[in-house]
Tab-separated table of C-alpha atoms in Angstrom:
chain	number	residue	atom	x	y	z
A	1	MET	CA	17.705	-96.594	34.482
A	2	LYS	CA	19.562	-94.178	36.748
A	3	PRO	CA	19.547	-95.010	40.473
A	4	SER	CA	18.512	-91.462	41.369
A	5	LEU	CA	15.104	-92.093	39.827
A	6	PHE	CA	14.312	-95.077	42.002
A	7	ILE	CA	14.042	-93.447	45.399
A	8	PRO	CA	10.904	-91.381	44.656
A	9	LEU	CA	9.485	-94.357	42.798
A	10	LEU	CA	9.900	-96.579	45.823
A	11	LEU	CA	8.211	-94.049	48.060
A	12	PHE	CA	5.327	-92.905	45.957
A	13	VAL	CA	4.392	-95.707	43.550
A	14	ALA	CA	3.207	-97.594	46.595
A	15	CYS	CA	0.308	-99.985	46.833
A	16	LYS	CA	-2.208	-100.277	49.615
A	17	GLY	CA	-2.030	-103.416	51.654
A	18	ASN	CA	-0.725	-104.939	54.842
A	19	SER	CA	2.561	-106.779	55.006
A	20	GLY	CA	1.200	-108.921	57.785
A	21	ARG	CA	4.467	-108.610	59.700
A	22	GLU	CA	4.814	-107.226	63.190
A	23	ASN	CA	7.917	-105.137	63.752
A	24	PRO	CA	10.034	-106.915	66.399
A	25	LEU	CA	11.627	-103.537	67.264
A	26	ALA	CA	8.252	-101.997	68.130
A	27	ASP	CA	9.060	-101.814	71.861
A	28	LEU	CA	11.898	-99.335	71.329
A	29	ASP	CA	9.763	-96.639	72.961
A	30	LYS	CA	10.837	-98.202	76.268
A	31	SER	CA	14.479	-97.428	75.481
A	32	SER	CA	16.799	-95.256	77.519
A	33	GLU	CA	17.082	-91.600	76.560
A	34	ALA	CA	20.221	-90.469	74.735
A	35	VAL	CA	21.694	-87.198	75.961
A	36	MET	CA	21.709	-84.658	73.114
A	37	GLU	CA	23.931	-81.590	73.306
A	38	GLU	CA	23.500	-78.893	70.671
A	39	PHE	CA	26.784	-78.638	68.785
A	40	LEU	CA	26.136	-76.391	65.774
A	41	CYS	CA	23.123	-74.635	64.287
A	42	LEU	CA	23.507	-74.939	60.514
A	43	ASP	CA	21.215	-71.997	59.827
A	44	SER	CA	23.580	-69.727	61.758
A	45	ILE	CA	26.339	-70.410	59.201
A	46	ASP	CA	23.994	-70.335	56.176
A	47	ALA	CA	24.353	-74.079	55.574
A	48	PHE	CA	20.894	-74.895	54.239
A	49	GLY	CA	19.746	-78.209	52.781
A	50	VAL	CA	22.425	-80.385	54.420
A	51	ASN	CA	21.373	-84.047	54.296
A	52	ASP	CA	24.635	-85.732	55.345
A	53	PHE	CA	27.743	-84.652	57.225
A	54	ALA	CA	31.035	-85.758	58.730
A	55	VAL	CA	33.145	-84.473	61.611
A	56	THR	CA	36.914	-84.911	61.662
A	57	ASP	CA	38.690	-83.102	64.493
A	58	SER	CA	37.746	-79.431	64.044
A	59	VAL	CA	36.494	-79.746	60.454
A	60	LEU	CA	32.933	-80.423	59.362
A	61	TRP	CA	31.929	-81.664	55.923
A	62	PHE	CA	28.465	-80.998	54.536
A	63	LEU	CA	26.737	-82.880	51.726
A	64	PHE	CA	23.939	-81.091	49.882
A	65	GLN	CA	21.545	-83.208	47.814
A	66	ARG	CA	18.918	-80.503	47.211
A	67	PRO	CA	18.688	-79.930	43.422
A	68	GLY	CA	18.756	-76.143	43.733
A	69	SER	CA	21.887	-75.972	45.870
A	70	GLU	CA	25.051	-74.660	44.225
A	71	ASP	CA	27.369	-76.929	46.215
A	72	VAL	CA	27.464	-80.699	46.573
A	73	LEU	CA	30.247	-80.834	49.175
A	74	ALA	CA	31.478	-78.053	51.442
A	75	GLN	CA	34.016	-77.816	54.243
A	76	TYR	CA	33.491	-75.802	57.436
A	77	ARG	CA	36.341	-75.098	59.870
A	78	LEU	CA	35.340	-74.544	63.475
A	79	GLY	CA	38.581	-72.749	64.329
A	80	ASP	CA	38.029	-69.705	62.130
A	81	ASN	CA	34.375	-70.304	61.103
A	82	SER	CA	35.406	-70.428	57.459
A	83	CYS	CA	33.411	-72.295	54.827
A	84	LYS	CA	34.788	-73.533	51.510
A	85	SER	CA	33.080	-75.165	48.553
A	86	VAL	CA	34.892	-78.384	47.606
A	87	ILE	CA	32.654	-79.854	44.874
A	88	LYS	CA	30.111	-77.866	42.872
A	89	ARG	CA	26.828	-79.162	41.492
A	90	GLY	CA	26.829	-79.636	37.744
A	91	ARG	CA	27.815	-81.819	34.825
A	92	GLY	CA	31.186	-80.240	34.116
A	93	PRO	CA	34.697	-81.397	35.073
A	94	GLY	CA	35.082	-81.784	38.827
A	95	GLU	CA	31.329	-81.457	39.420
A	96	MET	CA	28.642	-83.874	40.619
A	97	ILE	CA	24.854	-84.040	40.792
A	98	THR	CA	23.400	-87.031	42.662
A	99	THR	CA	25.891	-88.641	45.021
A	100	THR	CA	26.359	-91.398	47.540
A	101	SER	CA	26.457	-90.585	51.250
A	102	LEU	CA	29.742	-89.427	52.758
A	103	ASP	CA	32.384	-92.029	53.558
A	104	ALA	CA	34.610	-90.524	56.240
A	105	ASN	CA	36.840	-93.512	57.020
A	106	GLY	CA	40.330	-92.017	56.751
A	107	HIS	CA	39.400	-89.253	54.332
A	108	ILE	CA	36.221	-87.945	52.728
A	109	VAL	CA	34.890	-89.927	49.763
A	110	ILE	CA	31.716	-89.580	47.676
A	111	ALA	CA	30.720	-90.900	44.272
A	112	ASP	CA	28.316	-89.689	41.604
A	113	CYS	CA	25.498	-92.218	41.154
A	114	ASN	CA	24.980	-91.293	37.508
A	115	THR	CA	28.530	-90.947	36.171
A	116	ASN	CA	30.237	-93.446	38.546
A	117	ALA	CA	32.986	-90.904	39.258
A	118	MET	CA	34.449	-91.168	42.773
A	119	ALA	CA	35.948	-88.158	44.529
A	120	SER	CA	38.476	-88.480	47.357
A	121	VAL	CA	39.208	-85.345	49.370
A	122	VAL	CA	42.664	-85.127	50.898
A	123	ARG	CA	43.191	-81.917	52.844
A	124	ASN	CA	41.247	-79.412	50.730
A	125	ASP	CA	41.493	-80.881	47.246
A	126	ALA	CA	39.247	-83.429	45.547
A	127	THR	CA	40.775	-86.088	43.299
A	128	PHE	CA	38.408	-87.803	40.853
A	129	ARG	CA	38.574	-91.376	39.636
A	130	GLN	CA	36.277	-93.181	37.217
A	131	LEU	CA	34.713	-96.415	38.489
A	132	PRO	CA	33.301	-99.164	36.244
A	133	SER	CA	29.785	-98.522	34.985
A	134	GLY	CA	26.827	-99.840	36.948
A	135	GLY	CA	23.969	-98.654	39.125
A	136	LEU	CA	26.063	-97.224	41.966
A	137	VAL	CA	24.081	-96.166	45.061
A	138	SER	CA	26.458	-96.332	48.040
A	139	CYS	CA	30.193	-96.907	48.355
A	140	ILE	CA	33.043	-97.113	50.843
A	141	THR	CA	36.786	-97.485	50.320
A	142	ASP	CA	39.968	-98.303	52.200
A	143	GLY	CA	42.025	-96.519	49.543
A	144	ASN	CA	42.803	-99.643	47.517
A	145	ARG	CA	39.407	-101.328	47.314
A	146	VAL	CA	35.957	-99.861	46.696
A	147	ILE	CA	32.883	-101.693	47.967
A	148	SER	CA	29.498	-100.578	46.700
A	149	THR	CA	25.821	-101.457	46.528
A	150	GLY	CA	23.618	-100.709	43.558
A	151	LEU	CA	21.562	-102.259	40.793
A	152	TYR	CA	23.677	-105.390	40.693
A	153	PRO	CA	21.917	-108.587	39.581
A	154	GLU	CA	25.252	-110.415	39.996
A	155	GLY	CA	25.326	-110.023	43.791
A	156	ARG	CA	24.597	-107.882	46.837
A	157	TYR	CA	27.995	-106.143	46.822
A	158	ARG	CA	30.557	-105.129	44.228
A	159	LEU	CA	34.257	-104.990	45.115
A	160	ILE	CA	36.732	-103.156	42.889
A	161	ASN	CA	40.494	-103.379	43.324
A	162	LEU	CA	41.715	-99.953	42.202
A	163	GLU	CA	45.252	-101.175	41.529
A	164	SER	CA	44.503	-104.299	39.484
A	165	GLY	CA	41.125	-103.233	38.116
A	166	GLN	CA	39.626	-106.555	39.223
A	167	VAL	CA	35.849	-106.480	39.809
A	168	GLY	CA	33.913	-109.081	41.793
A	169	TYR	CA	30.353	-109.503	43.080
A	170	PHE	CA	29.573	-111.116	46.413
A	171	GLY	CA	26.658	-112.039	48.646
A	172	GLU	CA	22.997	-112.754	48.103
A	173	TYR	CA	20.113	-110.363	48.562
A	174	PRO	CA	18.057	-111.103	51.708
A	175	GLN	CA	14.906	-113.177	51.262
A	176	GLY	CA	12.102	-113.604	53.781
A	177	GLU	CA	9.217	-116.060	53.834
A	178	ARG	CA	7.552	-114.047	51.085
A	179	LYS	CA	10.057	-114.498	48.289
A	180	ILE	CA	10.956	-111.535	46.087
A	181	GLY	CA	11.541	-112.300	42.419
A	182	ASP	CA	15.160	-112.197	41.276
A	183	GLU	CA	14.456	-109.366	38.848
A	184	LEU	CA	13.053	-107.232	41.700
A	185	LEU	CA	15.727	-107.857	44.348
A	186	PRO	CA	18.224	-105.105	43.361
A	187	THR	CA	15.515	-102.423	43.443
A	188	ALA	CA	13.926	-103.814	46.628
A	189	TYR	CA	17.234	-103.139	48.420
A	190	ILE	CA	18.252	-100.022	46.484
A	191	ASN	CA	18.201	-97.726	49.541
A	192	SER	CA	21.233	-99.257	51.266
A	193	LYS	CA	24.019	-97.550	53.196
A	194	LEU	CA	27.488	-98.814	54.076
A	195	ALA	CA	30.044	-98.080	56.788
A	196	MET	CA	33.531	-99.557	57.118
A	197	LYS	CA	35.182	-100.539	60.388
A	198	PRO	CA	38.103	-98.146	60.973
A	199	ASP	CA	40.625	-101.007	60.757
A	200	CYS	CA	39.108	-101.867	57.330
A	201	SER	CA	38.579	-105.536	58.234
A	202	ARG	CA	34.770	-105.467	58.134
A	203	PHE	CA	31.862	-103.385	56.917
A	204	VAL	CA	28.177	-103.085	57.727
A	205	CYS	CA	25.188	-102.557	55.444
A	206	VAL	CA	21.721	-101.298	56.420
A	207	ASN	CA	18.635	-100.419	54.403
A	208	SER	CA	15.966	-97.806	55.017
A	209	ASN	CA	13.145	-99.948	53.615
A	210	CYS	CA	13.607	-102.815	56.080
A	211	GLY	CA	15.009	-103.854	59.447
A	212	ILE	CA	17.995	-105.819	58.172
A	213	ILE	CA	21.610	-105.334	59.212
A	214	GLU	CA	24.379	-107.205	57.375
A	215	ILE	CA	27.963	-107.526	58.622
A	216	ASN	CA	30.712	-108.714	56.290
A	217	ALA	CA	34.451	-109.379	56.428
A	218	ILE	CA	36.890	-108.131	53.787
A	219	ALA	CA	39.759	-110.458	52.907
A	220	GLY	CA	41.914	-109.541	49.936
A	221	ASP	CA	39.592	-109.099	46.977
A	222	SER	CA	36.702	-111.058	48.470
A	223	ILE	CA	33.793	-110.456	50.840
A	224	ARG	CA	32.563	-112.993	53.386
A	225	SER	CA	29.317	-112.794	55.361
A	226	ILE	CA	29.691	-112.612	59.149
A	227	ALA	CA	26.103	-112.022	60.245
A	228	ARG	CA	22.728	-111.042	58.849
A	229	ILE	CA	20.075	-109.984	61.352
A	230	ALA	CA	16.631	-109.646	59.770
A	231	TYR	CA	14.063	-107.996	62.035
A	232	HIS	CA	11.684	-107.351	59.126
A	233	TYR	CA	11.908	-107.512	55.335
A	234	PRO	CA	10.769	-104.919	52.756
A	235	ASP	CA	7.093	-105.242	51.837
A	236	ILE	CA	7.072	-104.693	48.080
A	237	VAL	CA	4.939	-105.095	44.998
A	238	GLY	CA	6.331	-105.536	41.519
A	239	THR	CA	5.671	-102.861	38.926
A	240	ARG	CA	7.348	-101.604	35.780
A	241	SER	CA	9.254	-98.485	34.816
A	242	GLY	CA	9.477	-98.556	31.063
A	243	LYS	CA	10.814	-101.980	30.168
A	244	MET	CA	12.333	-102.599	33.594
A	245	ALA	CA	10.717	-104.525	36.454
A	246	VAL	CA	11.091	-102.618	39.732
A	247	ALA	CA	10.049	-103.068	43.358
A	248	ALA	CA	7.662	-100.483	44.778
A	249	ILE	CA	7.485	-100.229	48.556
A	250	ARG	CA	3.979	-100.490	50.002
A	251	LYS	CA	2.670	-97.601	52.068
A	252	SER	CA	2.137	-100.066	54.925
A	253	ASN	CA	5.817	-101.112	54.878
A	254	VAL	CA	7.655	-100.700	58.187
A	255	ASN	CA	10.759	-98.688	57.346
A	256	GLY	CA	14.069	-99.427	58.968
A	257	PHE	CA	17.615	-98.120	59.306
A	258	PHE	CA	18.218	-94.766	57.618
A	259	ASP	CA	21.888	-94.315	58.463
A	260	VAL	CA	24.835	-96.157	59.935
A	261	THR	CA	28.261	-95.257	61.295
A	262	CYS	CA	30.783	-97.173	63.362
A	263	SER	CA	33.818	-97.364	65.592
A	264	ASP	CA	36.182	-100.309	65.965
A	265	GLU	CA	33.970	-101.529	68.808
A	266	TYR	CA	30.379	-100.682	67.897
A	267	ILE	CA	27.958	-100.098	65.035
A	268	TYR	CA	25.545	-97.171	65.420
A	269	THR	CA	22.294	-96.988	63.457
A	270	ILE	CA	19.235	-94.760	63.437
A	271	TYR	CA	15.915	-96.555	63.116
A	272	SER	CA	12.529	-95.318	61.891
A	273	GLY	CA	9.986	-98.096	62.473
A	274	LYS	CA	7.363	-95.912	60.755
A	275	THR	CA	5.119	-96.539	57.769
A	276	TYR	CA	4.152	-94.082	55.057
A	277	ASN	CA	0.530	-94.473	56.155
A	278	GLU	CA	1.470	-93.344	59.656
A	279	ALA	CA	4.066	-90.655	59.012
A	280	GLY	CA	4.032	-89.684	55.328
A	281	LEU	CA	7.400	-88.256	54.337
A	282	GLY	CA	8.217	-87.974	58.036
A	283	LEU	CA	9.002	-91.687	58.023
A	284	GLU	CA	12.660	-90.823	57.415
A	285	SER	CA	12.910	-88.989	60.745
A	286	CYS	CA	14.347	-91.531	63.168
A	287	ASP	CA	13.432	-91.417	66.856
A	288	HIS	CA	15.691	-94.283	67.905
A	289	LEU	CA	19.399	-95.015	67.885
A	290	VAL	CA	20.313	-98.709	67.991
A	291	THR	CA	23.821	-100.030	68.674
A	292	PHE	CA	25.309	-103.404	67.709
A	293	ASP	CA	28.653	-105.110	68.096
A	294	TRP	CA	30.599	-106.451	65.120
A	295	SER	CA	29.116	-109.921	65.571
A	296	GLY	CA	25.618	-108.538	65.070
A	297	ASN	CA	24.484	-108.612	68.695
A	298	LEU	CA	22.119	-105.801	69.653
A	299	ILE	CA	23.868	-103.949	72.470
A	300	GLU	CA	21.374	-101.247	73.407
A	301	ALA	CA	18.696	-99.006	71.962
A	302	PHE	CA	18.144	-95.342	72.787
A	303	HIS	CA	15.351	-92.856	72.232
A	304	VAL	CA	16.363	-89.419	70.926
A	305	SER	CA	14.327	-86.368	71.905
A	306	GLN	CA	14.935	-84.804	68.491
A	307	ALA	CA	14.434	-87.079	65.464
A	308	LEU	CA	17.646	-87.644	63.496
A	309	GLY	CA	18.217	-87.872	59.754
A	310	ALA	CA	21.927	-88.770	59.786
A	311	ILE	CA	24.642	-89.794	62.248
A	312	GLN	CA	28.427	-89.784	62.163
A	313	TYR	CA	31.059	-91.157	64.522
A	314	ASP	CA	34.278	-89.155	64.718
A	315	ASN	CA	36.941	-91.761	65.413
A	316	SER	CA	39.603	-89.100	65.926
A	317	GLN	CA	37.760	-87.845	69.024
A	318	GLY	CA	35.620	-90.858	69.930
A	319	LEU	CA	32.424	-88.811	69.653
A	320	LEU	CA	29.041	-89.488	68.060
A	321	TYR	CA	27.103	-86.766	66.245
A	322	GLY	CA	23.606	-86.540	64.794
A	323	LEU	CA	21.870	-84.289	62.256
A	324	ALA	CA	18.322	-83.094	62.971
A	325	HIS	CA	15.940	-80.946	60.946
A	326	THR	CA	13.137	-79.140	62.781
A	327	PRO	CA	10.446	-76.890	61.267
A	328	THR	CA	12.485	-73.838	62.256
A	329	ARG	CA	16.143	-74.842	62.039
A	330	SER	CA	18.693	-77.581	61.368
A	331	LEU	CA	21.214	-78.644	63.985
A	332	ILE	CA	24.087	-80.997	64.609
A	333	TYR	CA	24.009	-82.605	68.041
A	334	ARG	CA	26.690	-84.328	70.051
A	335	LEU	CA	25.235	-87.571	71.428
A	336	ASN	CA	26.123	-89.105	74.781
A	337	LEU	CA	25.017	-92.721	75.226
A	338	ASP	CA	26.515	-93.213	78.701
A	339	ARG	CA	23.916	-93.679	81.394
C-alpha cells in the first residue's frame, strides 16, 4: 500500500477511547513567549498552498503538497522577487506527486513517496536518482548516504550508500507499556520527520502522532542510537486496509512533534499537544516550540503567538523561521528565542 494513503487513514479511521496517559508536556502554556517577526506574506507573491519551506541566504524554497497545485517545488529569490518552478506535479519524467518534506542540509532534497525517486537541487537544476523500492515517507542525505523512515518491518531506519548500493536497516520502533504488535509498528510511526546535524554526524527523528524524539549517530554505513526521549506514545487501535494490518490513531490521542530542524548546537521542534477530539484538523497547528541539545536534554520551551505548521533553521545565517497559516493569509516568520 502506498504511504500517501496512510495519513488520512490514521487521522480519520479513529476509534473512541481514552489512552489513559497524561501528557508530561501539558504545562508548556507557562513557557516564555518567542518573538515573531513577519518576514514574508506568501499570498502577496501568489504562493498558495505551501506546506513546507526552506531558507538559504536570499533564496526561499516552497513545497506544495496540495493535489490541485501545478508545482511541487518552487524557488523564490528575495533579491529580484522572481519565482521559478523547479519540479512540476505529475507522473512524467522529472515530475513528482506526493513527496517527503524538504531536506535543506547543504542543498535541497526531496523524494517521491510513491516512485522512490529522489531529487537533489543544485543551483537551479534538479537531478533525479532512483532509490530502492519500499514505503518511503521521509528522507535526509549527506550526499553519499540516504537515511529514511517508512513502512520498514526490518527496522526503524533505512540507510542507503549511494556509491556502493549497500542497504541496511537499523533501530527498533519505540514501545511503551501498552505494547504495539509488530505488524502495526511501521504504520503507528508512519508520520515521522528527520533532520540531519549540519556536520552530518547525527540526525534526529520526531513523530506527529506522539511525543517521542530520537537522536542517532551516523558512523560509516551504520546508525547508532544516542538518546530516545518518550514523553508519550501513540494511542492506536489495530484495523485493516485490504489485506494489510494498520494502526489507526485514536481521536483521544495526544499528538506530538509536527516538524523538526536543527543547527550544530540545538534541535528545534514544534509541538501540538492536542487531540482530534479537542481540535479536529487544527491539531496540526503547533502553539509551542521546544528546543533540545544533541544529547536529548530539553533546553527550553516557547509559546508562539501564531500557531506554526513548519519550521526551518537557516544555518548560513543562523536564523530560525516558521510557517503559519491563518484564516486570511499565510506567512513566514523570523523567530527570535533570545530573552
